[in-house]
mmCIF file of C-alpha atoms (C1' of nucleotides) in Angstrom:
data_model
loop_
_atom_site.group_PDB
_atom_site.id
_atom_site.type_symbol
_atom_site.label_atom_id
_atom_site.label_comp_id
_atom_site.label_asym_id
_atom_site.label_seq_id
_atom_site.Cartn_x
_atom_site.Cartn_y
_atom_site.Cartn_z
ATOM 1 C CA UNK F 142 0.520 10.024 19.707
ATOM 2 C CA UNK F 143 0.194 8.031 16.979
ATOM 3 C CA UNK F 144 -0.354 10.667 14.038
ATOM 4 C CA UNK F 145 3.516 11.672 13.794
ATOM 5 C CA UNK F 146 4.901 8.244 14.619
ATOM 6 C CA UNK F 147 2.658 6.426 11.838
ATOM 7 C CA UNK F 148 5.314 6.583 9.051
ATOM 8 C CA UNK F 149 7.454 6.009 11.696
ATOM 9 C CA UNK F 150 5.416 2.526 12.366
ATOM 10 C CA UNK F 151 5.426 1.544 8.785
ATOM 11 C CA UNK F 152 8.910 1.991 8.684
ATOM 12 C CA UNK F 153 9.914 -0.130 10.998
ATOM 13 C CA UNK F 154 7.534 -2.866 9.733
ATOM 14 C CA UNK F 155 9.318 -2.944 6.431
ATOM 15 C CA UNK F 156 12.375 -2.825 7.792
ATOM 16 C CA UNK F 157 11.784 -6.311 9.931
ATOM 17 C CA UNK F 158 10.076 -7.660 6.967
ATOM 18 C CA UNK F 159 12.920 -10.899 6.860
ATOM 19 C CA UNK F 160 14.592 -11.391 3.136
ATOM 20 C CA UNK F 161 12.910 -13.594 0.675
ATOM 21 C CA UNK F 162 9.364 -12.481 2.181
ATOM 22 C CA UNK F 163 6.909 -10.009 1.251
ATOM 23 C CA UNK F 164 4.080 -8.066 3.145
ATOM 24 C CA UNK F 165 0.760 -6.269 2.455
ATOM 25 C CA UNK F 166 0.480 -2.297 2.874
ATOM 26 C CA UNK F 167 -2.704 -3.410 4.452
ATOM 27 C CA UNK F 168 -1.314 -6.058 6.506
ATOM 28 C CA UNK F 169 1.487 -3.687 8.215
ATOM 29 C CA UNK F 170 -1.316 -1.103 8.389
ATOM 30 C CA UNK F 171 -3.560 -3.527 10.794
ATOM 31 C CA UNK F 172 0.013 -4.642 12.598
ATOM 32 C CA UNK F 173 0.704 -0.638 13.386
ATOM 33 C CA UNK F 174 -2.685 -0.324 14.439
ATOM 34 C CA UNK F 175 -4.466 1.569 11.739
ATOM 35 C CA UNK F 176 -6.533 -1.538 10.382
ATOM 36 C CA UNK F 177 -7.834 0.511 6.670
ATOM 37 C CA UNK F 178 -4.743 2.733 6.336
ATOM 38 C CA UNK F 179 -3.043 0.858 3.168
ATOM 39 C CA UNK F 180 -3.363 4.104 1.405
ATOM 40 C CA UNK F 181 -1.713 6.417 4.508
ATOM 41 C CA UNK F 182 0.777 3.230 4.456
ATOM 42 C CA UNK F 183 1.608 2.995 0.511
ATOM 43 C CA UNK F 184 2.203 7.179 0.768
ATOM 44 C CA UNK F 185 4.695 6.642 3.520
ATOM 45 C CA UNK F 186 6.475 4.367 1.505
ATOM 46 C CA UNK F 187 6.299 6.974 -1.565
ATOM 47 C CA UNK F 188 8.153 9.213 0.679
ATOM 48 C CA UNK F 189 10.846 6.995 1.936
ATOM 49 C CA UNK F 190 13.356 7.442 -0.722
ATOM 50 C CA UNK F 191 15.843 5.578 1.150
ATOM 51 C CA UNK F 192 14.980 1.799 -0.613
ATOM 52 C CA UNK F 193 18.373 0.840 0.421
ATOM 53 C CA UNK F 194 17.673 0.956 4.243
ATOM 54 C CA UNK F 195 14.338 0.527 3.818
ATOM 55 C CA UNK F 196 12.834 -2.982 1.761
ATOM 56 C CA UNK F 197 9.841 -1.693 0.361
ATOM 57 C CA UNK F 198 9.993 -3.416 -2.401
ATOM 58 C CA UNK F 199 9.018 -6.032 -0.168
ATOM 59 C CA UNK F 200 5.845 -4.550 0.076
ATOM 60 C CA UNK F 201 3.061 -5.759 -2.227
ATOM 61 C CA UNK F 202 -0.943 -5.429 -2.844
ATOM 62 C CA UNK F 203 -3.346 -7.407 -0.787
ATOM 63 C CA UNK F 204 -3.623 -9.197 -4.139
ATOM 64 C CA UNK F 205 0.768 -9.887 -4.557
ATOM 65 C CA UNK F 206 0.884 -7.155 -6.761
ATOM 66 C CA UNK F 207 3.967 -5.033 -7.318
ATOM 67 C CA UNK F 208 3.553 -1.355 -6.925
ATOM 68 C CA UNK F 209 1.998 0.209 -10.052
ATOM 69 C CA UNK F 210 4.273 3.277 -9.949
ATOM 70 C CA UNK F 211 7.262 2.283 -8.238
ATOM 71 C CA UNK F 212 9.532 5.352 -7.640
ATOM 72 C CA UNK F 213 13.290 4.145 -7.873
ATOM 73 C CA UNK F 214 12.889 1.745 -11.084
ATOM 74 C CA UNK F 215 9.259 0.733 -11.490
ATOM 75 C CA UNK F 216 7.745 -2.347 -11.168
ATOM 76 C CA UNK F 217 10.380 -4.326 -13.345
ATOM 77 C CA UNK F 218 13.090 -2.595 -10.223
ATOM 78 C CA UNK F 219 10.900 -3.907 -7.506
ATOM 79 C CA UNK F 220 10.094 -7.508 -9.751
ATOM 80 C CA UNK F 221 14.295 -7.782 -9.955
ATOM 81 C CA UNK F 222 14.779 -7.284 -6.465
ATOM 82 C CA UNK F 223 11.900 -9.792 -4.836
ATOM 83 C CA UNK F 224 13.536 -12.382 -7.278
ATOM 84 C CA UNK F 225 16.837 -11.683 -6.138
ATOM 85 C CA UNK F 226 15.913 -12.794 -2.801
ATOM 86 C CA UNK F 227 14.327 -15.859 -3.870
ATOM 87 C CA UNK F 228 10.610 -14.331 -4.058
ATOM 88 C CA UNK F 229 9.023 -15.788 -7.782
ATOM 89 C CA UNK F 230 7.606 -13.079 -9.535
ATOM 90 C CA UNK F 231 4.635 -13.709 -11.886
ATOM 91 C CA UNK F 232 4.526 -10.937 -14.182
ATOM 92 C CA UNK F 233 3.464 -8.147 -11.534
ATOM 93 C CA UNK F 234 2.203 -10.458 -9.004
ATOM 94 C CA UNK F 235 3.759 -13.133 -6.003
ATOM 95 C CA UNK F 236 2.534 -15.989 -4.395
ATOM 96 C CA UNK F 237 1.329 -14.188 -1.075
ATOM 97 C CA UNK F 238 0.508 -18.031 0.017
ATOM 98 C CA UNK F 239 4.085 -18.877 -0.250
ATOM 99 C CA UNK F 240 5.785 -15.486 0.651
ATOM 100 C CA UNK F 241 3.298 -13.443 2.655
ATOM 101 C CA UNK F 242 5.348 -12.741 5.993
ATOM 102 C CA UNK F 243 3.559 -13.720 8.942
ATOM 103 C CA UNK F 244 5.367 -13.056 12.282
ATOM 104 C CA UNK F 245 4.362 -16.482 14.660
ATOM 105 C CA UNK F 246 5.192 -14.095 17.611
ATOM 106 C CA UNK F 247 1.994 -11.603 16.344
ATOM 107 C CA UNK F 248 -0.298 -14.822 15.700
ATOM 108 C "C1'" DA P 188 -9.698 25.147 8.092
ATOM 109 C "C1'" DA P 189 -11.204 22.861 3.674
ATOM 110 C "C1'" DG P 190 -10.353 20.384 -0.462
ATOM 111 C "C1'" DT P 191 -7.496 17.279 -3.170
ATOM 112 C "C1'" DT P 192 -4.197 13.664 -3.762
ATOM 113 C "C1'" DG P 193 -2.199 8.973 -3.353
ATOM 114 C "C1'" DA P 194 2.944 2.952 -3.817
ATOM 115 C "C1'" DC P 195 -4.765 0.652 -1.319
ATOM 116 C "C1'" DG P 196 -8.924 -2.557 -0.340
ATOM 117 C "C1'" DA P 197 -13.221 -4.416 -1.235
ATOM 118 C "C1'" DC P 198 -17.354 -4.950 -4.171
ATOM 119 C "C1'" DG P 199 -19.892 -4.841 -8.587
ATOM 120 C "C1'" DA P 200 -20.198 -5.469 -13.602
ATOM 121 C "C1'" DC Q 69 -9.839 -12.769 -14.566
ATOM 122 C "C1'" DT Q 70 -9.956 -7.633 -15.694
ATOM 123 C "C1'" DC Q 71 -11.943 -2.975 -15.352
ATOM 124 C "C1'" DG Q 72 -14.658 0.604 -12.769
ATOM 125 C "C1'" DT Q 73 -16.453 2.852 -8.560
ATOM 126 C "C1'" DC Q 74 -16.805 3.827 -3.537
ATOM 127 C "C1'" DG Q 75 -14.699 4.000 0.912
ATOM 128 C "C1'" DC Q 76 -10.655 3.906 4.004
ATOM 129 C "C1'" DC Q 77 -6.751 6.957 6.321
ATOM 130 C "C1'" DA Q 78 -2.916 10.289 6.515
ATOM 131 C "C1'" DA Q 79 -0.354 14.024 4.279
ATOM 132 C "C1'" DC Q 80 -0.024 18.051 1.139
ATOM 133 C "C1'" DT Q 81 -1.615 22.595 -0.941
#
DNA sequence: AAGTTGACGACGA
DNA sequence: CTCGTCGCCAACT
């Protein structure tokens, strides 16, 4: 029941992820309920080649790192579009403290 | 069915 | 702070 629908999950995470924000693969893994999935939840993402619809280059490290191996640009792709939206980049990394989304409906 | 891979996380050096 | 290793889960071969 949950198996198929997991990308599915992590889809739809990323896609409410609001502009100018930025979320942890581990952090929508624990909201879909697979707490420890960041991997299953970064490999999702590698599949969805559909960056337009879907932000993932909203998605981030625990740590506010970019992805190391970004598929549609690389990290410098990914860097361009977080700043477009307002996100400061540092090099590879963001301020999670500042633009870690938290939904204050989850909390 | 079993083994390996992969856009990760945490811990140790 | 950076690099290396082990452990996590789901998907692919």
């Amino acid at each position: 029941m949950s198996r198929t629908n997991f990308k599915e999950k992590v889809f739809a995470m990323v896609r409410r992820i609001p502009c100018g924000k930025v979320e942890t693969y581990g952090g929508i893994a624990e909201r879909i309920g697979h707490p420890g999935a960041a991997r299953a939840v970064g490999n999702a993402l590698h599949e969805n080649t559909d960056g337009v619809r879907t932000p993932c280059h909203r998605v981030v490290s625990g740590q506010g790192r970019l992805a190391p191996m970004y598929v549609f640009g690389g990290t410098a792709e990914q860097k361009r579009r977080l700043i477009a939206e307002g996100v400061e980049v540092n090099g590879i990394r963001v301020d999670l403290k500042k633009y870690l989304w938290k939904d204050p409906s989850d909390e």
